[in-house]
Short mmCIF file of C-alpha atoms in Angstrom, two decimals:
data_model
loop_
_atom_site.label_atom_id
_atom_site.label_comp_id
_atom_site.label_asym_id
_atom_site.label_seq_id
_atom_site.Cartn_x
_atom_site.Cartn_y
_atom_site.Cartn_z
CA UNK E 498 135.81 -81.20 85.17
CA UNK E 499 136.70 -77.53 85.38
CA UNK E 500 135.27 -75.38 82.62
CA UNK E 501 138.12 -74.91 80.09
CA UNK E 502 137.06 -71.35 79.29
CA UNK E 503 137.09 -70.46 82.99
CA UNK E 504 140.40 -72.24 83.57
CA UNK E 505 142.19 -70.48 80.70
CA UNK E 506 140.70 -67.06 81.44
CA UNK E 507 141.40 -67.28 85.17
CA UNK E 508 145.06 -68.10 84.61
CA UNK E 509 145.42 -65.33 82.03
CA UNK E 510 143.65 -62.71 84.14
CA UNK E 511 145.36 -63.49 87.44
CA UNK E 512 148.79 -63.18 85.84
CA UNK E 513 148.20 -59.59 84.81
CA UNK E 514 149.27 -56.60 86.88
CA UNK E 515 145.96 -54.93 86.07
CA UNK E 516 144.03 -57.40 88.24
CA UNK E 517 146.18 -56.59 91.25
CA UNK E 518 145.68 -52.87 90.68
CA UNK E 519 141.89 -53.33 90.52
CA UNK E 520 141.86 -55.23 93.82
CA UNK E 521 144.13 -52.66 95.52
CA UNK E 522 142.05 -49.71 94.28
CA UNK E 523 138.78 -51.38 95.33
CA UNK E 524 140.00 -52.20 98.82
CA UNK E 525 141.68 -48.80 99.25
CA UNK E 526 138.42 -47.01 98.40
CA UNK E 527 136.53 -49.07 100.99
CA UNK E 528 139.24 -48.57 103.60
CA UNK E 529 139.16 -44.80 103.14
CA UNK E 530 135.37 -44.88 103.47
CA UNK E 531 135.51 -47.02 106.61
CA UNK E 532 138.17 -44.85 108.25
CA UNK E 533 136.22 -41.69 107.45
CA UNK E 534 133.22 -43.05 109.36
CA UNK E 535 134.92 -44.90 112.23
CA UNK E 536 138.04 -42.76 112.50
CA UNK E 537 136.82 -41.24 115.75
CA UNK E 538 137.69 -44.46 117.56
CA UNK E 539 141.37 -43.75 116.98
CA UNK E 540 141.22 -40.54 119.01
CA UNK E 541 142.02 -40.14 122.70
CA UNK E 542 138.44 -39.29 123.67
CA UNK E 543 135.36 -41.33 122.83
CA UNK E 544 131.71 -40.40 123.12
CA UNK E 545 128.71 -42.63 123.56
CA UNK E 546 127.08 -41.53 120.31
CA UNK E 547 130.09 -42.89 118.40
CA UNK E 548 128.72 -46.40 118.98
CA UNK E 549 126.20 -45.69 116.23
CA UNK E 550 128.96 -45.47 113.66
CA UNK E 551 129.41 -49.25 113.40
CA UNK E 552 126.00 -50.02 111.86
CA UNK E 553 126.22 -46.84 109.77
CA UNK E 554 129.64 -47.83 108.42
CA UNK E 555 128.43 -51.35 107.59
CA UNK E 556 125.34 -50.07 105.76
CA UNK E 557 127.35 -47.48 103.81
CA UNK E 558 129.98 -50.04 102.81
CA UNK E 559 127.30 -52.45 101.59
CA UNK E 560 125.74 -49.68 99.54
CA UNK E 561 129.10 -48.59 98.14
CA UNK E 562 130.00 -52.11 97.04
CA UNK E 563 126.53 -52.53 95.56
CA UNK E 564 127.00 -49.43 93.39
CA UNK E 565 130.56 -50.36 92.41
CA UNK E 566 129.42 -53.81 91.24
CA UNK E 567 126.96 -52.20 88.83
CA UNK E 568 129.70 -49.90 87.55
CA UNK E 569 132.44 -52.53 87.22
CA UNK E 570 130.57 -55.58 85.91
CA UNK E 571 129.50 -54.19 82.48
CA UNK E 572 133.03 -52.97 81.79
CA UNK E 573 134.43 -56.40 82.63
CA UNK E 574 131.92 -58.43 80.60
CA UNK E 575 131.52 -56.21 77.53
CA UNK E 576 134.16 -58.14 75.60
CA UNK E 577 133.22 -61.62 76.79
CA UNK E 578 131.56 -62.69 73.53
CA UNK E 579 131.69 -59.50 71.46
CA UNK E 580 135.48 -59.53 71.83
CA UNK E 581 135.60 -63.07 70.44
CA UNK E 582 133.58 -61.88 67.44
CA UNK E 583 135.92 -58.96 66.88
CA UNK E 584 138.92 -61.29 66.98
CA UNK E 585 137.02 -63.82 64.80
CA UNK E 586 137.65 -66.62 67.30
CA UNK E 587 134.04 -67.34 68.33
CA UNK E 588 133.49 -69.81 65.47
CA UNK E 589 136.64 -71.66 66.50
CA UNK E 590 135.29 -72.03 70.04
CA UNK E 591 131.93 -73.29 68.82
CA UNK E 592 133.40 -76.06 66.64
CA UNK E 593 135.35 -77.52 69.57
CA UNK E 594 133.97 -80.08 72.01
CA UNK E 595 133.08 -77.21 74.36
CA UNK E 596 129.35 -76.58 73.97
CA UNK E 597 127.84 -73.13 73.68
CA UNK E 598 126.39 -73.33 77.21
CA UNK E 599 129.79 -74.20 78.68
CA UNK E 600 131.34 -71.31 76.76
CA UNK E 601 128.79 -68.89 78.19
CA UNK E 602 129.01 -70.24 81.73
CA UNK E 603 132.78 -70.01 81.51
CA UNK E 604 132.58 -66.39 80.42
CA UNK E 605 130.12 -65.57 83.21
CA UNK E 606 132.15 -67.35 85.88
CA UNK E 607 135.33 -65.67 84.63
CA UNK E 608 133.92 -62.22 85.35
CA UNK E 609 132.14 -63.39 88.48
CA UNK E 610 135.38 -64.82 89.88
CA UNK E 611 137.08 -61.42 89.84
CA UNK E 612 134.04 -59.69 91.34
CA UNK E 613 133.88 -62.40 94.01
CA UNK E 614 137.56 -61.83 94.75
CA UNK E 615 136.90 -58.12 95.29
CA UNK E 616 133.92 -58.81 97.56
CA UNK E 617 135.69 -61.43 99.65
CA UNK E 618 138.82 -59.30 100.02
CA UNK E 619 136.58 -56.53 101.37
CA UNK E 620 135.47 -58.65 104.35
CA UNK E 621 138.50 -57.71 106.53
CA UNK E 622 137.80 -54.04 105.83
CA UNK E 623 134.15 -54.50 106.80
CA UNK E 624 135.29 -56.11 110.05
CA UNK E 625 136.42 -52.64 111.17
CA UNK E 626 132.75 -52.09 111.95
CA UNK E 627 132.99 -54.76 114.67
CA UNK E 628 135.11 -52.56 116.93
CA UNK E 629 132.22 -50.11 117.40
CA UNK E 630 129.64 -52.79 118.14
CA UNK E 631 126.16 -53.12 116.70
CA UNK E 632 127.32 -55.45 113.89
CA UNK E 633 128.19 -59.15 114.06
CA UNK E 634 130.46 -61.24 111.89
CA UNK E 635 127.46 -63.33 110.82
CA UNK E 636 125.76 -60.21 109.47
CA UNK E 637 128.90 -59.28 107.53
CA UNK E 638 129.09 -62.77 106.00
CA UNK E 639 125.38 -62.66 105.11
CA UNK E 640 125.86 -59.33 103.39
CA UNK E 641 128.81 -60.80 101.50
CA UNK E 642 126.66 -63.67 100.21
CA UNK E 643 124.02 -61.22 99.01
CA UNK E 644 126.64 -59.16 97.17
CA UNK E 645 127.92 -62.35 95.52
CA UNK E 646 124.40 -63.03 94.20
CA UNK E 647 124.25 -59.47 92.82
CA UNK E 648 127.69 -59.90 91.22
CA UNK E 649 126.58 -63.12 89.52
CA UNK E 650 123.46 -61.44 88.11
CA UNK E 651 125.46 -58.44 86.85
CA UNK E 652 127.95 -60.76 85.16
CA UNK E 653 125.14 -62.73 83.51
CA UNK E 654 123.50 -59.56 82.19
CA UNK E 655 126.81 -58.34 80.80
CA UNK E 656 127.60 -61.62 79.02
CA UNK E 657 124.05 -61.82 77.65
CA UNK E 658 124.36 -58.31 76.20
CA UNK E 659 127.81 -59.19 74.86
CA UNK E 660 126.33 -62.18 73.01
CA UNK E 661 123.86 -59.85 71.28
CA UNK E 662 126.38 -57.27 70.10
CA UNK E 663 129.18 -57.37 67.54
CA UNK E 664 131.41 -54.78 69.20
CA UNK E 665 132.75 -54.37 72.71
CA UNK E 666 131.72 -50.72 72.96
CA UNK E 667 128.12 -51.45 71.97
CA UNK E 668 128.02 -54.34 74.43
CA UNK E 669 129.21 -52.15 77.30
CA UNK E 670 126.67 -49.42 76.56
CA UNK E 671 123.88 -51.96 76.22
CA UNK E 672 124.84 -53.61 79.53
CA UNK E 673 124.55 -50.33 81.42
CA UNK E 674 121.22 -49.56 79.77
CA UNK E 675 119.81 -53.03 80.53
CA UNK E 676 120.94 -52.92 84.17
CA UNK E 677 119.40 -49.47 84.58
CA UNK E 678 116.21 -50.66 82.87
CA UNK E 679 115.94 -53.70 85.13
CA UNK E 680 116.38 -51.53 88.21
CA UNK E 681 113.75 -49.02 87.08
CA UNK E 682 111.14 -51.50 85.80
CA UNK E 683 111.30 -53.82 88.80
CA UNK E 684 111.08 -50.83 91.17
CA UNK E 685 107.87 -49.44 89.62
CA UNK E 686 105.59 -51.48 91.93
CA UNK E 687 107.27 -49.76 94.88
CA UNK E 688 105.61 -46.53 93.77
CA UNK E 689 102.83 -47.46 91.35
CA UNK E 690 100.40 -50.25 90.75
CA UNK E 691 100.68 -52.18 93.99
CA UNK E 692 97.47 -53.85 95.26
CA UNK E 693 95.04 -51.57 97.04
CA UNK E 694 94.72 -54.18 99.78
CA UNK E 695 98.16 -53.20 101.11
CA UNK E 696 96.81 -49.79 102.09
CA UNK E 697 93.65 -51.36 103.51
CA UNK E 698 95.65 -53.70 105.73
CA UNK E 699 98.24 -51.14 106.84
CA UNK E 700 95.62 -48.63 107.95
CA UNK E 701 93.56 -51.28 109.76
CA UNK E 702 95.32 -51.93 113.07
CA UNK E 703 93.58 -55.27 113.68
CA UNK E 704 94.26 -56.68 110.21
CA UNK E 705 97.88 -55.50 110.34
CA UNK E 706 98.40 -57.10 113.76
CA UNK E 707 96.94 -60.43 112.57
CA UNK E 708 98.95 -60.48 109.35
CA UNK E 709 101.57 -63.24 109.25
CA UNK E 710 105.01 -62.80 107.61
CA UNK E 711 104.05 -65.30 104.89
CA UNK E 712 100.84 -63.40 104.19
CA UNK E 713 102.71 -60.10 104.02
CA UNK E 714 105.24 -61.55 101.54
CA UNK E 715 102.37 -62.74 99.34
CA UNK E 716 100.95 -59.20 99.21
CA UNK E 717 104.19 -57.65 97.97
CA UNK E 718 104.30 -57.50 94.13
CA UNK E 719 106.41 -60.35 92.74
CA UNK E 720 108.33 -58.00 90.46
CA UNK E 721 109.91 -56.31 93.48
CA UNK E 722 111.63 -59.56 94.44
CA UNK E 723 113.76 -59.24 91.29
CA UNK E 724 114.97 -55.74 92.22
CA UNK E 725 118.49 -55.88 93.73
CA UNK E 726 118.04 -52.51 95.45
CA UNK E 727 114.87 -53.76 97.16
CA UNK E 728 116.80 -56.79 98.36
CA UNK E 729 119.64 -54.61 99.67
CA UNK E 730 117.26 -52.37 101.63
CA UNK E 731 115.54 -55.46 103.02
CA UNK E 732 118.88 -56.93 104.08
CA UNK E 733 120.00 -53.74 105.86
CA UNK E 734 116.64 -53.31 107.56
CA UNK E 735 116.48 -56.97 108.59
CA UNK E 736 119.96 -56.87 110.11
CA UNK E 737 120.18 -53.41 111.63
CA UNK E 738 116.64 -51.96 111.75
CA UNK E 739 118.16 -48.55 111.08
CA UNK E 740 115.72 -47.46 108.38
CA UNK E 741 112.46 -47.65 110.34
CA UNK E 742 112.91 -44.30 112.04
CA UNK E 743 113.82 -42.58 108.78
CA UNK E 744 110.84 -44.00 106.92
CA UNK E 745 108.52 -43.12 109.81
CA UNK E 746 109.67 -39.51 109.75
CA UNK E 747 109.70 -39.27 105.93
CA UNK E 748 106.72 -41.39 104.96
CA UNK E 749 105.59 -40.90 101.35
CA UNK E 750 102.14 -42.46 101.05
CA UNK E 751 102.35 -45.58 98.93
CA UNK E 752 106.07 -46.05 99.51
CA UNK E 753 105.55 -45.89 103.26
CA UNK E 754 102.72 -48.43 103.11
CA UNK E 755 104.81 -50.80 101.02
CA UNK E 756 107.69 -50.33 103.47
CA UNK E 757 105.49 -51.24 106.45
CA UNK E 758 104.31 -54.34 104.61
CA UNK E 759 107.91 -55.26 103.79
CA UNK E 760 108.93 -54.83 107.43
CA UNK E 761 106.06 -57.08 108.48
CA UNK E 762 107.08 -59.72 105.95
CA UNK E 763 110.48 -60.34 107.62
CA UNK E 764 113.09 -58.35 105.73
CA UNK E 765 115.72 -61.06 106.13
CA UNK E 766 113.56 -63.57 104.26
CA UNK E 767 112.85 -61.02 101.54
CA UNK E 768 116.59 -60.58 101.02
CA UNK E 769 116.99 -64.37 100.72
CA UNK E 770 114.17 -64.52 98.14
CA UNK E 771 115.74 -61.66 96.17
CA UNK E 772 119.12 -63.40 96.16
CA UNK E 773 117.52 -66.63 94.97
CA UNK E 774 115.66 -64.75 92.26
CA UNK E 775 118.89 -63.15 91.05
CA UNK E 776 120.55 -66.57 90.79
CA UNK E 777 117.60 -67.94 88.78
CA UNK E 778 117.70 -64.92 86.46
CA UNK E 779 121.42 -65.50 85.96
CA UNK E 780 120.79 -69.11 84.94
CA UNK E 781 118.06 -68.04 82.52
CA UNK E 782 120.29 -65.40 80.93
CA UNK E 783 123.11 -67.93 80.57
CA UNK E 784 120.77 -70.30 78.72
CA UNK E 785 119.49 -67.49 76.51
CA UNK E 786 122.99 -66.32 75.65
CA UNK E 787 124.05 -69.89 74.76
CA UNK E 788 121.11 -70.27 72.38
CA UNK E 789 121.77 -66.84 70.94
CA UNK E 790 125.40 -67.38 69.97
CA UNK E 791 124.63 -70.82 68.50
CA UNK E 792 121.71 -69.50 66.46
CA UNK E 793 123.65 -66.46 65.19
CA UNK E 794 126.54 -68.65 64.13
CA UNK E 795 124.24 -71.02 62.25
CA UNK E 796 122.57 -68.04 60.52
CA UNK E 797 125.90 -66.63 59.38
CA UNK E 798 127.01 -70.03 58.02
CA UNK E 799 123.82 -70.58 56.10
#
């Protein structure tokens, strides 16, 4: 049976003019970005170097959507539970037959549904990259699936923070801080504290040549697999291989060694692992938020 919270919220949200404006603004921003990069193909004269704009446009659009998800999701989820507390309707929800976990999952899926709508509606705009070559429709769909995993994780973080706060404003601020903290903490192994053996293997030509993708993935710190930015870079590198030249020319010691190990580990598989990790984190946050609102309600009653 469809989650009643999701069903009610979806009907209410999709009937508002604000939702349509959000979708139009999101797609218009991406369209302007795509036309700015690939606009040369609308001119009378074309040059061979313009063929590089397709992969560049695709990578930039993925990055732009990635950033916009982190900016939009906290604002959308800040009132998921905190808003119910402010309206004094949370206790009414908890005494119904709808359990606390279903309430939380409904709130998460409500926000995720709108983010998913934005991401899916952006696929036709991303298909503009196909006219320049260098990008396939399968790569665009794969990137869309990765963005959906990121959107789910952002929604779960926002609802979890909302369940901890009593006001919508505090929930929104806390969501941004938590998302920033997650990004910074999980990225620390990319610069500090990675195993010394990575350097030993990278600078030993024979060991690096014999290293299997599975062995390389085992050497990468596990915390990095929970970093969405690491997953995005892995996805772009695995699909387009456009970052190798830049990293080779701008190698920064430990970061460069970690990058070489990541490239050896099959970047596409790393992106899949990151997406799976984000889904698992979302499920854990949903369970934690469900326990949190039930426990807080019981404490207030007692």
